[in-house]
CSV table of C-alpha atoms and ligand atoms in Angstrom, one decimal:
chain,number,residue,atom,x,y,z
R,580,MET,CA,80.8,93.0,113.7
R,581,VAL,CA,84.0,93.1,115.7
R,582,ASP,CA,84.2,96.5,117.3
R,583,VAL,CA,87.9,96.6,118.1
R,584,ILE,CA,88.8,96.3,114.5
R,585,GLY,CA,86.5,99.1,113.2
R,586,GLY,CA,89.2,101.5,112.1
R,587,PRO,CA,88.4,105.2,112.3
R,588,SER,CA,85.0,105.7,113.9
R,589,LEU,CA,83.2,106.2,110.6
R,590,PRO,CA,79.4,105.7,110.6
R,591,GLN,CA,78.9,102.2,109.2
R,592,GLU,CA,76.4,103.2,106.6
R,593,ARG,CA,75.9,103.5,102.8
R,594,LYS,CA,75.2,107.1,102.1
R,595,LEU,CA,75.1,108.8,98.7
R,596,VAL,CA,75.2,112.6,98.6
R,597,THR,CA,76.2,112.9,94.9
R,598,SER,CA,76.1,110.7,91.9
R,599,ILE,CA,79.2,108.4,91.6
R,600,PRO,CA,81.8,109.6,90.9
R,601,GLY,CA,81.0,113.0,92.5
R,602,PRO,CA,82.5,116.3,91.4
R,603,LYS,CA,85.6,116.1,93.6
R,604,SER,CA,86.2,112.5,92.4
R,605,GLN,CA,85.8,113.6,88.8
R,606,GLU,CA,88.3,116.4,89.4
R,607,LEU,CA,90.9,113.9,90.7
R,608,LEU,CA,90.2,111.5,87.8
R,609,ALA,CA,91.0,114.4,85.4
R,610,ARG,CA,94.2,115.1,87.2
R,611,LYS,CA,95.0,111.4,87.3
R,612,ASN,CA,94.5,111.1,83.6
R,613,ALA,CA,96.9,114.0,83.0
R,614,ALA,CA,99.5,112.8,85.5
R,615,VAL,CA,99.4,109.0,85.8
R,616,ALA,CA,100.3,106.5,83.1
R,617,ALA,CA,97.3,105.3,81.2
R,618,GLY,CA,98.2,101.7,81.9
R,619,VAL,CA,97.5,102.2,85.6
R,620,GLY,CA,93.7,101.9,85.2
R,621,VAL,CA,91.1,102.3,88.0
R,622,ALA,CA,88.0,100.1,88.5
R,623,LEU,CA,85.9,102.7,90.3
R,624,PRO,CA,87.1,106.4,90.1
R,625,VAL,CA,86.1,107.6,93.6
R,626,SER,CA,88.7,109.6,95.5
R,627,ILE,CA,89.0,107.9,98.9
R,628,VAL,CA,89.7,110.0,102.0
R,629,ALA,CA,88.9,107.6,104.8
R,630,ALA,CA,88.0,103.9,105.3
R,631,GLY,CA,87.3,101.6,108.1
R,632,GLY,CA,85.0,98.8,109.3
R,633,GLY,CA,83.0,98.0,106.1
R,634,VAL,CA,82.9,101.4,104.4
R,635,MET,CA,85.1,103.8,102.3
R,636,VAL,CA,84.3,107.5,102.3
R,637,ASP,CA,85.1,109.6,99.3
R,638,ALA,CA,86.0,113.3,98.9
R,639,ASP,CA,82.4,114.2,98.0
R,640,GLY,CA,81.1,112.8,101.3
R,641,ASN,CA,79.7,109.5,99.9
R,642,SER,CA,80.0,106.5,102.1
R,643,LEU,CA,80.4,103.3,100.1
R,644,ILE,CA,80.1,99.7,101.2
R,645,ASP,CA,83.5,97.9,100.7
R,646,LEU,CA,83.1,94.4,99.3
R,647,GLY,CA,86.7,94.3,97.9
R,648,SER,CA,89.2,95.0,100.8
R,649,GLY,CA,91.6,96.5,98.3
R,650,ILE,CA,91.7,93.0,96.7
R,651,ALA,CA,91.7,90.9,99.9
R,652,VAL,CA,94.3,93.1,101.7
R,653,THR,CA,92.5,94.8,104.6
R,654,GLY,CA,91.1,91.6,106.2
R,655,VAL,CA,91.5,93.2,109.7
R,656,GLY,CA,89.8,96.4,108.4
R,657,ASN,CA,91.2,99.6,107.1
R,658,SER,CA,93.3,101.6,109.6
R,659,ALA,CA,92.7,98.9,112.2
R,660,PRO,CA,93.7,100.4,115.6
R,661,ALA,CA,96.3,97.8,116.4
R,662,VAL,CA,98.0,98.3,113.0
R,663,VAL,CA,97.9,102.1,113.4
R,664,GLU,CA,99.4,101.9,116.8
R,665,ALA,CA,102.2,99.4,115.8
R,666,VAL,CA,103.1,101.4,112.7
R,667,THR,CA,103.2,104.7,114.6
R,668,ALA,CA,105.4,103.3,117.3
R,669,GLN,CA,107.8,101.8,114.7
R,670,VAL,CA,108.2,105.0,112.5
R,671,GLN,CA,109.1,106.9,115.7
R,672,GLN,CA,112.0,104.4,116.4
R,673,PHE,CA,113.4,103.9,112.9
R,674,THR,CA,112.0,103.6,109.4
R,675,HIS,CA,114.6,101.6,107.5
R,676,THR,CA,118.0,100.0,107.8
R,677,CYS,CA,117.9,97.4,105.0
R,678,PHE,CA,117.7,94.1,106.8
R,679,THR,CA,120.5,92.6,104.8
R,680,VAL,CA,122.8,95.4,106.0
R,681,THR,CA,121.8,95.6,109.6
R,682,PRO,CA,119.0,93.4,110.9
R,683,TYR,CA,116.2,94.2,113.4
R,684,GLU,CA,113.9,92.1,115.5
R,685,GLY,CA,110.6,92.7,113.8
R,686,TYR,CA,111.7,90.8,110.6
R,687,VAL,CA,112.8,87.8,112.7
R,688,GLN,CA,109.5,87.9,114.7
R,689,VAL,CA,107.5,87.8,111.5
R,690,ALA,CA,109.5,84.9,110.2
R,691,GLU,CA,109.0,83.1,113.5
R,692,LYS,CA,105.3,83.7,113.4
R,693,LEU,CA,105.0,82.5,109.8
R,694,ASN,CA,107.1,79.4,110.5
R,695,GLU,CA,104.7,78.6,113.4
R,696,LEU,CA,101.4,79.3,111.6
R,697,THR,CA,101.8,78.1,108.0
R,698,PRO,CA,100.7,74.5,107.2
R,699,GLY,CA,102.9,71.6,108.5
R,700,ASP,CA,104.9,71.1,111.6
R,701,HIS,CA,108.3,70.5,109.9
R,702,GLU,CA,111.2,72.8,110.5
R,703,LYS,CA,110.8,76.0,108.5
R,704,ARG,CA,112.5,79.2,107.4
R,705,SER,CA,111.0,82.4,105.9
R,706,ALA,CA,112.2,85.2,103.7
R,707,LEU,CA,110.4,88.5,103.4
R,708,PHE,CA,109.7,90.6,100.3
R,709,ASN,CA,107.5,93.5,99.2
R,710,SER,CA,104.8,92.2,96.9
R,711,GLY,CA,103.1,88.9,96.0
R,712,ALA,CA,104.8,88.8,92.7
R,713,GLU,CA,108.1,89.2,94.3
R,714,ALA,CA,107.4,86.3,96.7
R,715,VAL,CA,106.4,84.1,93.8
R,716,GLU,CA,109.6,85.0,91.9
R,717,ASN,CA,111.6,84.1,95.0
R,718,ALA,CA,109.8,80.8,95.6
R,719,ILE,CA,110.7,79.8,92.1
R,720,LYS,CA,114.3,81.0,92.5
R,721,ILE,CA,114.6,78.9,95.7
R,722,ALA,CA,113.0,75.8,94.2
R,723,ARG,CA,115.3,75.9,91.2
R,724,HIS,CA,118.4,76.4,93.3
R,725,TYR,CA,117.4,73.5,95.6
R,726,THR,CA,116.4,71.0,92.9
R,727,LYS,CA,119.0,72.2,90.3
R,728,LYS,CA,116.2,71.8,87.7
R,729,ASN,CA,114.4,74.5,85.6
R,730,GLY,CA,110.9,73.5,84.8
R,731,VAL,CA,107.9,75.3,86.4
R,732,VAL,CA,104.3,74.0,86.1
R,733,VAL,CA,101.4,76.4,86.4
R,734,PHE,CA,97.7,76.0,85.7
R,735,ASP,CA,94.9,77.2,83.5
R,736,HIS,CA,93.3,80.4,85.0
R,737,ALA,CA,96.4,81.0,87.2
R,738,TYR,CA,97.3,84.4,88.4
R,739,HIS,CA,100.8,85.0,90.0
R,740,GLY,CA,101.6,88.7,89.3
R,741,ARG,CA,102.8,91.3,86.9
R,742,THR,CA,106.6,91.0,86.8
R,743,ASN,CA,108.1,89.2,83.8
R,744,LEU,CA,108.4,85.8,85.3
R,745,THR,CA,105.0,86.0,87.0
R,746,MET,CA,103.3,87.4,83.9
R,747,GLY,CA,104.5,84.3,82.1
R,748,MET,CA,103.1,82.2,84.9
R,749,THR,CA,99.7,84.0,84.7
R,750,ALA,CA,97.1,82.6,82.3
R,751,LYS,CA,95.0,85.5,81.2
R,752,ASN,CA,96.3,87.7,78.3
R,753,MET,CA,94.2,90.9,78.7
R,754,PRO,CA,94.9,93.0,80.6
R,755,TYR,CA,97.9,91.3,82.3
R,756,LYS,CA,100.2,90.2,79.4
R,757,ASP,CA,99.1,91.7,76.1
R,758,GLY,CA,102.1,93.2,74.3
R,759,PHE,CA,104.4,92.8,77.3
R,760,GLY,CA,106.3,89.7,76.2
R,761,PRO,CA,108.6,87.9,75.5
R,762,PHE,CA,108.1,85.9,78.7
R,763,ALA,CA,110.5,83.8,80.7
R,764,PRO,CA,111.0,80.2,79.3
R,765,GLU,CA,110.5,76.8,81.0
R,766,ILE,CA,106.9,77.5,82.2
R,767,THR,CA,104.4,74.8,81.3
R,768,ARG,CA,100.6,75.4,81.8
R,769,VAL,CA,98.4,72.4,82.5
R,770,ALA,CA,94.7,71.8,83.2
R,771,THR,CA,93.3,72.9,86.5
R,772,SER,CA,90.3,71.5,88.4
R,773,TYR,CA,87.2,73.6,87.6
R,774,PRO,CA,84.3,71.6,88.9
R,775,TYR,CA,81.5,73.8,87.4
R,776,ARG,CA,83.0,73.6,83.9
R,777,ASP,CA,85.0,70.3,83.7
R,778,GLY,CA,82.6,68.1,85.7
R,779,LEU,CA,85.5,66.1,87.0
R,780,THR,CA,86.3,64.8,90.4
R,781,GLY,CA,89.5,66.0,92.1
R,782,ALA,CA,91.2,62.7,91.3
R,783,GLU,CA,90.1,62.7,87.7
R,784,ALA,CA,91.3,66.3,87.2
R,785,ALA,CA,94.6,65.5,88.9
R,786,GLU,CA,95.0,62.5,86.5
R,787,VAL,CA,94.6,64.9,83.5
R,788,ALA,CA,97.1,67.4,84.9
R,789,LEU,CA,99.7,64.9,86.0
R,790,THR,CA,99.6,63.1,82.7
R,791,GLN,CA,100.2,66.5,81.0
R,792,ILE,CA,103.1,67.1,83.4
R,793,GLU,CA,104.7,63.7,82.8
R,794,LYS,CA,104.3,63.8,79.0
R,795,GLN,CA,105.1,67.5,78.4
R,796,VAL,CA,107.8,68.2,81.0
R,797,GLY,CA,108.9,65.1,82.9
R,798,ALA,CA,109.8,65.0,86.6
R,799,ALA,CA,113.5,65.0,85.8
R,800,ASN,CA,113.2,68.5,84.4
R,801,LEU,CA,110.7,69.9,86.8
R,802,ALA,CA,111.7,72.2,89.7
R,803,ALA,CA,108.3,73.2,91.0
R,804,ILE,CA,104.5,72.9,90.7
R,805,ILE,CA,102.9,76.1,91.9
R,806,ILE,CA,99.1,76.6,92.4
R,807,GLU,CA,96.7,78.8,94.2
R,808,PRO,CA,94.6,76.7,96.5
R,809,ILE,CA,91.6,78.7,95.3
R,810,GLN,CA,92.4,80.5,92.1
R,811,GLY,CA,91.9,84.3,92.6
R,812,GLU,CA,91.9,86.5,89.5
R,813,GLY,CA,91.1,83.5,87.4
R,814,GLY,CA,87.6,83.3,88.8
R,815,PHE,CA,87.7,82.1,92.4
R,816,ILE,CA,87.9,78.6,91.2
R,817,ALA,CA,88.0,76.1,94.1
R,818,PRO,CA,89.3,72.8,92.9
R,819,ALA,CA,87.3,69.6,93.5
R,820,GLU,CA,88.2,67.8,96.7
R,821,GLY,CA,91.3,65.6,96.3
R,822,PHE,CA,92.9,67.6,93.5
R,823,LEU,CA,95.5,69.5,95.6
R,824,PRO,CA,96.4,66.4,97.7
R,825,ALA,CA,97.0,64.4,94.5
R,826,LEU,CA,99.3,67.0,93.1
R,827,GLN,CA,101.2,67.3,96.4
R,828,GLU,CA,101.7,63.5,96.6
R,829,TRP,CA,103.0,63.3,93.1
R,830,ALA,CA,105.4,66.2,93.6
R,831,THR,CA,106.7,64.7,96.8
R,832,ALA,CA,107.2,61.3,95.2
R,833,ASN,CA,109.0,62.8,92.2
R,834,GLY,CA,111.4,65.3,93.8
R,835,VAL,CA,109.4,68.3,92.7
R,836,VAL,CA,108.9,71.3,95.1
R,837,PHE,CA,105.2,71.8,95.7
R,838,ILE,CA,104.4,75.5,96.2
R,839,LEU,CA,101.1,76.9,97.3
R,840,ASP,CA,100.5,80.5,96.3
R,841,GLU,CA,98.4,81.7,99.2
R,842,VAL,CA,98.9,85.4,98.4
R,843,GLN,CA,95.1,85.9,98.1
R,844,THR,CA,93.7,83.0,100.1
R,845,GLY,CA,96.0,83.4,103.1
R,846,PHE,CA,95.3,85.0,106.5
R,847,ALA,CA,91.8,84.0,107.6
R,848,ARG,CA,90.3,84.9,104.3
R,849,THR,CA,88.8,81.4,103.5
R,850,GLY,CA,87.7,80.6,107.0
R,851,ASP,CA,91.0,79.1,108.1
R,852,LEU,CA,94.3,80.9,108.6
R,853,PHE,CA,95.4,79.2,105.3
R,854,ALA,CA,93.3,77.6,102.6
R,855,ALA,CA,95.7,74.6,102.5
R,856,ASN,CA,94.3,73.5,105.9
R,857,HIS,CA,90.9,72.7,104.5
R,858,GLU,CA,92.3,69.6,103.0
R,859,GLY,CA,95.3,69.1,105.2
R,860,VAL,CA,97.7,69.9,102.3
R,861,VAL,CA,101.2,70.6,103.4
R,862,PRO,CA,103.1,72.5,100.7
R,863,ASP,CA,106.9,72.5,100.6
R,864,LEU,CA,106.8,76.3,100.1
R,865,VAL,CA,104.0,78.8,100.6
R,866,THR,CA,103.9,82.4,99.3
R,867,THR,CA,101.9,85.0,101.3
R,868,ALA,CA,101.2,88.7,100.9
R,869,LYS,CA,97.9,90.6,100.6
R,870,GLY,CA,96.2,90.0,104.0
R,871,ILE,CA,99.5,89.8,105.9
R,872,ALA,CA,100.0,93.4,107.1
R,873,GLY,CA,96.8,95.3,107.3
R,874,GLY,CA,97.5,97.3,104.1
R,875,LEU,CA,101.3,97.8,104.3
R,876,PRO,CA,103.4,96.2,101.6
R,877,LEU,CA,104.9,92.9,102.7
R,878,SER,CA,105.2,89.4,101.3
R,879,ALA,CA,106.9,86.1,102.3
R,880,VAL,CA,108.1,82.8,101.2
R,881,THR,CA,107.9,80.2,104.0
R,882,GLY,CA,108.9,76.5,103.7
R,883,ARG,CA,111.0,73.5,104.5
R,884,ALA,CA,114.2,74.5,106.1
R,885,GLU,CA,116.4,72.4,103.8
R,886,ILE,CA,114.8,74.0,100.7
R,887,MET,CA,114.8,77.5,102.0
R,888,ASP,CA,118.4,77.3,103.3
R,889,SER,CA,119.8,75.9,100.0
R,890,ALA,CA,120.3,79.4,98.5
R,891,HIS,CA,123.6,81.0,99.4
R,892,ALA,CA,123.9,84.1,101.7
R,893,GLY,CA,123.2,87.2,99.6
R,894,GLY,CA,121.2,85.3,97.1
R,895,LEU,CA,117.9,86.5,98.5
R,896,GLY,CA,116.9,90.0,99.5
R,897,GLY,CA,116.3,93.5,98.3
R,898,THR,CA,116.5,97.1,99.6
R,899,TYR,CA,113.1,97.3,101.2
R,900,THR,CA,112.3,93.6,101.7
R,901,GLY,CA,110.8,93.0,105.2
R,902,SER,CA,110.6,96.8,105.9
R,903,PRO,CA,110.5,97.4,109.7
R,904,ILE,CA,107.2,99.3,109.3
R,905,SER,CA,105.6,96.5,107.4
R,906,CYS,CA,106.8,94.0,109.9
R,907,ALA,CA,105.4,96.0,112.8
R,908,ALA,CA,102.1,96.1,110.9
R,909,ALA,CA,102.2,92.4,110.2
R,910,LEU,CA,102.7,91.4,113.8
R,911,ALA,CA,99.8,93.5,114.9
R,912,THR,CA,97.7,92.2,112.0
R,913,ILE,CA,98.4,88.5,112.6
R,914,GLU,CA,97.7,89.0,116.3
R,915,THR,CA,94.4,90.6,115.4
R,916,TYR,CA,93.4,87.6,113.2
R,917,GLU,CA,94.2,85.2,116.0
R,918,LYS,CA,92.8,87.3,118.9
R,919,GLU,CA,89.5,88.1,117.2
R,920,ASN,CA,89.2,84.7,115.6
R,921,LEU,CA,88.6,86.3,112.2
R,922,ALA,CA,88.8,82.9,110.4
R,923,ALA,CA,85.5,82.1,112.1
R,924,ARG,CA,84.2,85.5,111.1
R,925,ALA,CA,85.2,84.8,107.5
R,926,SER,CA,83.1,81.6,107.6
R,927,GLU,CA,80.1,83.5,108.9
R,928,ILE,CA,80.5,85.9,106.0
R,929,GLY,CA,80.7,83.0,103.6
R,930,ALA,CA,77.6,81.5,104.9
R,931,ILE,CA,75.6,84.7,104.5
R,932,ILE,CA,76.8,85.1,100.9
R,933,THR,CA,76.1,81.5,100.0
R,934,GLU,CA,72.6,81.5,101.5
R,935,PHE,CA,71.7,84.8,99.8
R,936,PHE,CA,72.7,83.6,96.3
R,937,THR,CA,71.4,80.1,96.7
R,938,GLU,CA,68.0,81.6,97.4
R,939,LEU,CA,68.3,83.9,94.4
R,940,GLN,CA,69.5,81.1,92.1
R,941,LYS,CA,66.1,79.3,92.5
R,942,THR,CA,64.5,82.0,90.4
R,943,ASP,CA,67.4,83.2,88.3
R,944,ASP,CA,69.3,80.7,86.3
R,945,ARG,CA,71.9,83.3,85.2
R,946,ILE,CA,73.5,82.5,88.6
R,947,GLY,CA,75.5,79.6,87.2
R,948,ASP,CA,77.8,78.8,90.1
R,949,ILE,CA,78.2,80.0,93.7
R,950,ARG,CA,81.6,79.0,95.0
R,951,GLY,CA,84.5,79.8,97.2
R,952,ARG,CA,85.2,79.5,100.9
R,953,GLY,CA,84.7,81.9,103.8
R,954,ALA,CA,85.0,85.6,102.8
R,955,MET,CA,86.4,84.6,99.4
R,956,MET,CA,83.2,83.9,97.6
R,957,ALA,CA,82.1,84.4,93.9
R,958,VAL,CA,79.2,84.1,91.7
R,959,GLU,CA,79.7,83.0,88.1
R,960,PHE,CA,77.1,84.5,85.7
R,961,VAL,CA,76.0,82.7,82.6
R,962,GLU,CA,73.4,83.3,79.9
R,963,SER,CA,70.0,82.0,80.8
R,964,GLY,CA,69.5,78.4,79.9
R,965,SER,CA,73.2,77.8,79.1
R,966,MET,CA,76.7,77.8,80.6
R,967,LYS,CA,77.8,80.6,78.2
R,968,PRO,CA,79.8,83.2,80.2
R,969,ALA,CA,77.7,86.4,80.7
R,970,ALA,CA,80.5,89.0,80.8
R,971,ALA,CA,78.3,91.9,79.7
R,972,LEU,CA,75.8,91.2,82.5
R,973,THR,CA,78.7,90.9,85.0
R,974,GLY,CA,80.0,94.3,83.9
R,975,ALA,CA,76.5,95.8,84.2
R,976,ILE,CA,76.2,94.4,87.8
R,977,ALA,CA,79.5,96.0,88.8
R,978,LYS,CA,78.4,99.3,87.2
R,979,HIS,CA,75.0,99.2,88.9
R,980,ALA,CA,76.7,98.5,92.3
R,981,ALA,CA,79.2,101.4,91.8
R,982,ASN,CA,76.3,103.8,91.0
R,983,GLU,CA,74.6,102.6,94.2
R,984,GLY,CA,77.7,103.0,96.4
R,985,VAL,CA,79.0,99.4,96.6
R,986,ILE,CA,82.6,98.6,95.7
R,987,LEU,CA,82.3,95.3,93.9
R,988,LEU,CA,85.1,93.5,92.0
R,989,THR,CA,84.8,91.2,89.0
R,990,CYS,CA,87.3,88.5,87.9
R,991,GLY,CA,87.5,85.4,85.8
R,992,THR,CA,89.2,84.3,82.6
R,993,TYR,CA,85.8,85.0,80.9
R,994,GLY,CA,85.1,88.2,82.8
R,995,ASN,CA,81.8,86.7,84.1
R,996,VAL,CA,82.5,86.4,87.8
R,997,VAL,CA,81.6,88.8,90.6
R,998,ARG,CA,83.8,88.2,93.7
R,999,PHE,CA,83.1,89.1,97.3
R,1000,LEU,CA,86.1,89.9,99.4
R,1001,PRO,CA,84.7,92.1,102.2
R,1002,PRO,CA,86.9,93.2,105.1
R,1003,LEU,CA,86.3,90.8,108.0
R,1004,SER,CA,85.3,93.9,110.0
R,1005,ILE,CA,82.1,94.5,108.0
R,1006,SER,CA,78.8,94.2,109.8
R,1007,ASP,CA,76.2,91.7,108.7
R,1008,GLU,CA,73.8,94.5,108.0
R,1009,LEU,CA,76.2,96.3,105.6
R,1010,LEU,CA,77.1,93.0,103.9
R,1011,ARG,CA,73.4,92.1,103.4
R,1012,GLU,CA,72.7,95.6,102.0
R,1013,GLY,CA,75.6,95.2,99.6
R,1014,LEU,CA,74.3,91.8,98.4
R,1015,GLN,CA,70.8,93.2,98.0
R,1016,ILE,CA,72.2,95.7,95.6
R,1017,VAL,CA,73.7,92.9,93.5
R,1018,ALA,CA,70.2,91.3,93.5
R,1019,ASP,CA,68.7,94.6,92.4
R,1020,ALA,CA,71.3,94.9,89.6
R,1021,LEU,CA,70.3,91.4,88.3
R,1022,LYS,CA,66.6,92.5,88.3
R,1023,ALA,CA,67.5,95.8,86.5
R,1024,ASN,CA,69.3,93.8,83.9
R,1025,ALA,CA,66.7,91.0,83.4
J,794,PLP,C1,97.6,89.3,93.9
J,794,PLP,C2,98.3,88.0,93.7
J,794,PLP,C3,99.7,87.9,93.4
J,794,PLP,C4,100.5,89.2,93.1
J,794,PLP,O1,100.6,89.9,94.2
J,794,PLP,P1,101.1,91.5,94.1
J,794,PLP,O2,101.3,91.9,95.5
J,794,PLP,O3,100.1,92.2,93.4
J,794,PLP,O4,102.4,91.4,93.3
J,794,PLP,C5,100.2,86.7,93.3
J,794,PLP,N1,99.5,85.6,93.4
J,794,PLP,C6,98.2,85.6,93.7
J,794,PLP,C7,97.4,84.4,94.0
J,794,PLP,C8,97.5,86.9,93.9
J,794,PLP,O5,96.2,86.9,94.1
């Protein structure tokens, strides 16, 4: 555990003083149901009042182990001291100007930092936005403007967001798309690399995808290929080695902008500052968000100067894009990743998770696949003696974990994947305690 990123000095312990959710949390849930649109669901209805290190504390006084980081956002920990300090100082100076009306230094500093740190040593530019979906939308806008082409290729199991364009780019119907169409045109979905289920090498899977692209779209019509280096919501699917480089090479050879969506994988999460670095892939554009600013809303598109500069002045922006408060938080967050070498910490977390489930898998064949990188790990559960997705078991594990005070997220097209995204500020002890509860849940559901 890295002390300086512990957040508020909360006892780093799992402690249950009521059943989950406790009475105060239930009270909030009742008010939520009466006041908040039903479409805004909640995975675990505990009313959070404080969080830091590896725990979240609820209104009833329960202390829960956080294995989700608010979906890979609080990599540096919740209320990380450096972030709190930077945000406090910024709000005392000014809170907003709209960068496209009157600029400020923080935005430019974040752009400089992203240009320096993202994969590749070519000349780069960045543009800042609010959410991951907004970054993806803008990456597509820019790629279309630069290439003067329309087509966009996305992949099976992809997740890119909840706006109209990004819903259309996302694979899974429920809950993301059902009844929300029609979706934007010119989006073509092709096969991904899913080693556990397709049994293909990276080169073979790329051959399948590239043939689909050539036959169904054609390079002459294609503006961009966009892919998550490890697919997130789709099931933490890490492609076979060689898949991403093959796509990148084809795109470069065919005048197609190659975009990596690192919204979930970015910022130390996978054991490197960016997941692209594991295979030396250099995207033309990269989208980032989640882990970028310690919990404040911020996202970015970073990429080759000639592509990024192709859009006319005024073509990119938004009222709140690159908020000075979020930029201050991002600078403190990025400095913390670097200073504390949190990429290495992510690798340690990944090794603990991998070792734990590899041992368990020896006696439980419902653990079908253990995959991911660094602190972005997942277990795919299947029915014993088969590869049939075990969604009910996965749901039961998450429920058991919640009852025992562990915040655990599921994902996957088939709903049969448990994902581990702990804050990088979690201690080994808390992490192991959380994993043991998943093992207990498996036993309880034998
Ligand atoms: C979460 C996510 C998005 C969308 O980000 P929001 O901030 O929720 O809009 C896009 N792409 C990937 C890979 C994501 O994980």
